[in-house]
PDB file of C-alpha atoms in Angstrom:
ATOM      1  CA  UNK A   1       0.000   0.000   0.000  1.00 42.00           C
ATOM      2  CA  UNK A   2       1.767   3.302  -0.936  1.00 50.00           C
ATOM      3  CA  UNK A   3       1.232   6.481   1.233  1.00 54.00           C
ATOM      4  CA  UNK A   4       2.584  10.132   0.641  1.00 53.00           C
ATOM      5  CA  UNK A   5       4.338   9.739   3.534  1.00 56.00           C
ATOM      6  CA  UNK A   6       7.708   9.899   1.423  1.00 64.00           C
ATOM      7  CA  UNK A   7       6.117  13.244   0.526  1.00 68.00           C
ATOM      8  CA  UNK A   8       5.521  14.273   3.144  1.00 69.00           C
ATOM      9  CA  UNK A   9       9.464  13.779   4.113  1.00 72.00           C
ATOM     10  CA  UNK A  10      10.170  15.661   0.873  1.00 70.00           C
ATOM     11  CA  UNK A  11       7.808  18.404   1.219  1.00 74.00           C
ATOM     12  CA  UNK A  12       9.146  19.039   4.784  1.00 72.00           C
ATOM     13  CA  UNK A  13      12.788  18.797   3.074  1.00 71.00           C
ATOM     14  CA  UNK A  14      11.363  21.324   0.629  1.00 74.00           C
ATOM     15  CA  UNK A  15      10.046  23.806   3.392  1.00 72.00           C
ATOM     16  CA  UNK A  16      13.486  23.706   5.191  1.00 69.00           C
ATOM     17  CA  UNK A  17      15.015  24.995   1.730  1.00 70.00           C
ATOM     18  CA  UNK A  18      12.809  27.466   1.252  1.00 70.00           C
ATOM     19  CA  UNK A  19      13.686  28.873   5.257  1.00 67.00           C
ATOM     20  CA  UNK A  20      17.223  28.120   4.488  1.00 66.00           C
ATOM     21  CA  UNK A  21      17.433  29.995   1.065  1.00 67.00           C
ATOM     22  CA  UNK A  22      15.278  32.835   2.187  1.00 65.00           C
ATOM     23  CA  UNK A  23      17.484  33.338   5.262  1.00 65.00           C
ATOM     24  CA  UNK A  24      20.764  33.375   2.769  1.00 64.00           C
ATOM     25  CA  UNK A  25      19.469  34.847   0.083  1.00 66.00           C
ATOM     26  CA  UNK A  26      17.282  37.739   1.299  1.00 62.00           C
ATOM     27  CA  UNK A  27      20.197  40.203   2.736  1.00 64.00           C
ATOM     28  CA  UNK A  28      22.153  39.741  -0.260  1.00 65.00           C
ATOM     29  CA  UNK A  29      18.827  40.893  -2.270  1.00 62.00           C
ATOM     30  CA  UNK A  30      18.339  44.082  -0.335  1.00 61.00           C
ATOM     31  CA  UNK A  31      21.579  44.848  -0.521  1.00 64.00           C
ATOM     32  CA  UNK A  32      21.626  44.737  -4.657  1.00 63.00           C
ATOM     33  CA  UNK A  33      17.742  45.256  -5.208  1.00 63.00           C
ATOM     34  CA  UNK A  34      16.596  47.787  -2.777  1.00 62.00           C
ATOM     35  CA  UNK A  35      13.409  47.868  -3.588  1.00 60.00           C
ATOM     36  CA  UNK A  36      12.881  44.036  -1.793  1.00 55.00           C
ATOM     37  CA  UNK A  37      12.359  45.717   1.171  1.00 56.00           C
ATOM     38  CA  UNK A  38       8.765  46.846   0.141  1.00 58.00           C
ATOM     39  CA  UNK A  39       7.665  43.059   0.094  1.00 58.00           C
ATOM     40  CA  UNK A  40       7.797  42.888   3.719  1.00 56.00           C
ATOM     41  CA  UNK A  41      10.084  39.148   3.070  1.00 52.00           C
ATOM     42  CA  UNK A  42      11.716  39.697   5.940  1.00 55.00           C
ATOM     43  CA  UNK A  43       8.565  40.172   8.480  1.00 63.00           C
ATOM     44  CA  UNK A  44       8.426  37.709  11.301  1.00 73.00           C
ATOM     45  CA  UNK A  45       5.009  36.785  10.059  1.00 77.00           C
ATOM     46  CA  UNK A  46       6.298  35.358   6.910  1.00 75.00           C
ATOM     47  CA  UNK A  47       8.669  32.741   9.033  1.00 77.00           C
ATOM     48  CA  UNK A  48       6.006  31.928  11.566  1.00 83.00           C
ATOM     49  CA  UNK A  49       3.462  30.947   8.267  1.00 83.00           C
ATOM     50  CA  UNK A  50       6.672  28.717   7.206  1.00 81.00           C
ATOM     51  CA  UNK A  51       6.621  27.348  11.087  1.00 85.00           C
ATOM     52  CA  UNK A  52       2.453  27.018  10.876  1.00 87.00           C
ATOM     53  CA  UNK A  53       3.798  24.820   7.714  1.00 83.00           C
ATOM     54  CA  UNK A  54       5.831  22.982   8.686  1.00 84.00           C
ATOM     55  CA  UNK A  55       5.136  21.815  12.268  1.00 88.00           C
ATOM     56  CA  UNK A  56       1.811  19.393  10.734  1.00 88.00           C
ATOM     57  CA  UNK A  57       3.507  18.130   7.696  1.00 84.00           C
ATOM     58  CA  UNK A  58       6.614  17.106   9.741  1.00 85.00           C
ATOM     59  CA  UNK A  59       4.832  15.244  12.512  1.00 87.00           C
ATOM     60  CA  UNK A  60       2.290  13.437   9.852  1.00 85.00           C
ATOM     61  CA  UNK A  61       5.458  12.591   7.556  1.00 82.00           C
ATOM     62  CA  UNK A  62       7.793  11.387  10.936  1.00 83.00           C
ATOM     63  CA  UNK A  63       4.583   9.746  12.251  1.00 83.00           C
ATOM     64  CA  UNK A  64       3.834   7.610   9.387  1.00 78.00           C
ATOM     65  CA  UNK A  65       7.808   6.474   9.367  1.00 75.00           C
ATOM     66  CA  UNK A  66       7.962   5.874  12.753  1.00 75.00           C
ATOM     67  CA  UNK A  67       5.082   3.849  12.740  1.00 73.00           C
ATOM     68  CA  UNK A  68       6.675   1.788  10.334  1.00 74.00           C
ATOM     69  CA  UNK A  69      10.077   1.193  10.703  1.00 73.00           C
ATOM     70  CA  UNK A  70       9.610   1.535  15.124  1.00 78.00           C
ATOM     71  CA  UNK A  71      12.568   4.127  15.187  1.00 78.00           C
ATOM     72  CA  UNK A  72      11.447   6.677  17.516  1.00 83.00           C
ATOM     73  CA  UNK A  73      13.961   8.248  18.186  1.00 85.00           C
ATOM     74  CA  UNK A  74      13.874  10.250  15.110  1.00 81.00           C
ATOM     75  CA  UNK A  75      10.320  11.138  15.885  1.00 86.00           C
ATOM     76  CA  UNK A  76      11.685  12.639  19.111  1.00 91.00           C
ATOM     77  CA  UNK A  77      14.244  14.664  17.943  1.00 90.00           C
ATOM     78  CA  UNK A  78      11.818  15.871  15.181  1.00 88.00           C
ATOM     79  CA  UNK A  79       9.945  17.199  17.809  1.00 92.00           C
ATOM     80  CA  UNK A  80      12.985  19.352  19.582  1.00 94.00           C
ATOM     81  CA  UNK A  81      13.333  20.426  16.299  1.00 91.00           C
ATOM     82  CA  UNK A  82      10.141  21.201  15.817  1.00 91.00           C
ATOM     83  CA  UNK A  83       9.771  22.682  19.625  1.00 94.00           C
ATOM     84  CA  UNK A  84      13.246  24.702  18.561  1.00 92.00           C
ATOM     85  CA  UNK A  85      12.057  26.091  15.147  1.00 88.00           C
ATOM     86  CA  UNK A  86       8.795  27.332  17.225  1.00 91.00           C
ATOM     87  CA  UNK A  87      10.536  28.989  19.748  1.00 92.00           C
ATOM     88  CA  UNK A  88      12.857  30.474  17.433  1.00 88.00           C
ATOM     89  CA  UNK A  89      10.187  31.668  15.495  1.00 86.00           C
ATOM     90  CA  UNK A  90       7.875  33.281  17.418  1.00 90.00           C
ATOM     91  CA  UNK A  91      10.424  34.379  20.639  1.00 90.00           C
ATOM     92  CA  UNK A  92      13.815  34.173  18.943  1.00 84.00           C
ATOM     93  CA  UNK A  93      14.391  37.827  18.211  1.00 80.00           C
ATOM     94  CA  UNK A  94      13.365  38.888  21.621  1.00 85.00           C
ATOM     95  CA  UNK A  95      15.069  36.219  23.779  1.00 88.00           C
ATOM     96  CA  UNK A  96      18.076  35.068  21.763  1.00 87.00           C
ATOM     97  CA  UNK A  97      18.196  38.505  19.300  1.00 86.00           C
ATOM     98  CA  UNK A  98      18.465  38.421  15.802  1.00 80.00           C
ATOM     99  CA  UNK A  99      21.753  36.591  15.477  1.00 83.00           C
ATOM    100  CA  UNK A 100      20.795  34.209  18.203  1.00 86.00           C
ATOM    101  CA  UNK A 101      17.558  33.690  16.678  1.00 84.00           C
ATOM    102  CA  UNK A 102      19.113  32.556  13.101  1.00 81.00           C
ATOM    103  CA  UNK A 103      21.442  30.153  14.695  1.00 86.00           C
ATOM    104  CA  UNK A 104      18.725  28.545  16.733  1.00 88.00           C
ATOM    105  CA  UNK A 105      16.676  28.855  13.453  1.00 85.00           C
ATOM    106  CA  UNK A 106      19.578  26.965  11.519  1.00 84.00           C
ATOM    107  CA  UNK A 107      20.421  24.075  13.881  1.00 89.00           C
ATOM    108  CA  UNK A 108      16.448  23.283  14.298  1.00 89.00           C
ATOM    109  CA  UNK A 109      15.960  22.844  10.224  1.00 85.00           C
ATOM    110  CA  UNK A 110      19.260  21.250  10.354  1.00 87.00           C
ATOM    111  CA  UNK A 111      18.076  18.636  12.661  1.00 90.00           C
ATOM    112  CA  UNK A 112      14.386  18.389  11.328  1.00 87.00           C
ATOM    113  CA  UNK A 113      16.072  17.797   8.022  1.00 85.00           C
ATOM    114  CA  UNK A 114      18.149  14.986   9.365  1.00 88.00           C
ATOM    115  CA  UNK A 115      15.414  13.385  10.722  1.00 86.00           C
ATOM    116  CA  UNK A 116      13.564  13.526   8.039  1.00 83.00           C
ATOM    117  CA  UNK A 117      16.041  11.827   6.115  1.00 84.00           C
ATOM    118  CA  UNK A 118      16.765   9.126   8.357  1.00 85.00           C
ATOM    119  CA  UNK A 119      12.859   8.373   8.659  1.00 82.00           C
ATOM    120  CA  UNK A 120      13.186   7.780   4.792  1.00 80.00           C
ATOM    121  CA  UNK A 121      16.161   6.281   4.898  1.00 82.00           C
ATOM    122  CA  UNK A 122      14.733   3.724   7.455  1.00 80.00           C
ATOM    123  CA  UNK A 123      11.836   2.937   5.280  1.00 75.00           C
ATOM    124  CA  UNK A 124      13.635   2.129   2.410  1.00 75.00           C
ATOM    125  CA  UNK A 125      15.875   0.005   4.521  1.00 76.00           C
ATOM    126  CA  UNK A 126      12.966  -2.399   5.588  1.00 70.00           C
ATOM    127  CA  UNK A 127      11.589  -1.864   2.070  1.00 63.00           C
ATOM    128  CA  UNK A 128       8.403  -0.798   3.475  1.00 56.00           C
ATOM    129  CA  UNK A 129       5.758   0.467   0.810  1.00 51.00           C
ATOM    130  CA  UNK A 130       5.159   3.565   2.965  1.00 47.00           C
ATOM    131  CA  UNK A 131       8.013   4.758   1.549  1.00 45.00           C
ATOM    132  CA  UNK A 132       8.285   3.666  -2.252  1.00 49.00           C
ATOM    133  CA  UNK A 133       8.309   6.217  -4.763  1.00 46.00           C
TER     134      UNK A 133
END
């Protein structure tokens, strides 16, 4: 029986790109295309919608793994990723500032990411059809 829950992986792969290339990309845009600042790319709100995003798509997608191949421990860490990302998101820049808030944005994709790979990596492992493309 095939489920999107390789999709699922990839789509919350695909989200973490997006944060990761808007976070690199962005300053280096102002700084040659001024007129990006209008768009309001760079408002809080727009990373909290990428949070709201993410957060359901990552715990359906490490759920439907995990259920699988019994590795929870990726499931866990997904979550303190997914507890980190939060946090950085919506109290980063006041708590941590905005420095402290992109490195505690970077190492919570970076460890959502790796789980998410390992959850498809451990599907394909035990060939389950969860995970087939």
């Amino acid at each position: 029986m095939k489920t999107w829950a390789p999709l699922g992986d990839f789509a919350a792969l695909g989200c973490s790109a997006v944060c990761a290339i808007h976070c690199a990309i962005l300053p280096i845009g102002f700084l040659f295309l001024p007129s990006t600042a209008a768009l309001s790319l760079d408002d809080e709100m727009f990373h909290q919608f990428l949070v709201v995003l993410v957060i359901p798509i990552s715990l359906i997608a490490l759920s439907f793994g995990c259920s699988r191949h019994k590795q929870f421990s990726f499931f866990f860490w997904g979550l303190v990723g997914l507890a980190l990302l939060a946090l950085a998101a919506f109290f980063g820049h006041d708590l941590l500032g905005e420095t402290g808030e992109k490195l505690a944005t970077v190492a919570a994709t970076g460890i959502i990411s790796i789980c998410h790979i390992q959850n498809y990596r451990s599907c394909r492992r035990i060939e389950c059809d969860a995970h087939e493309l």
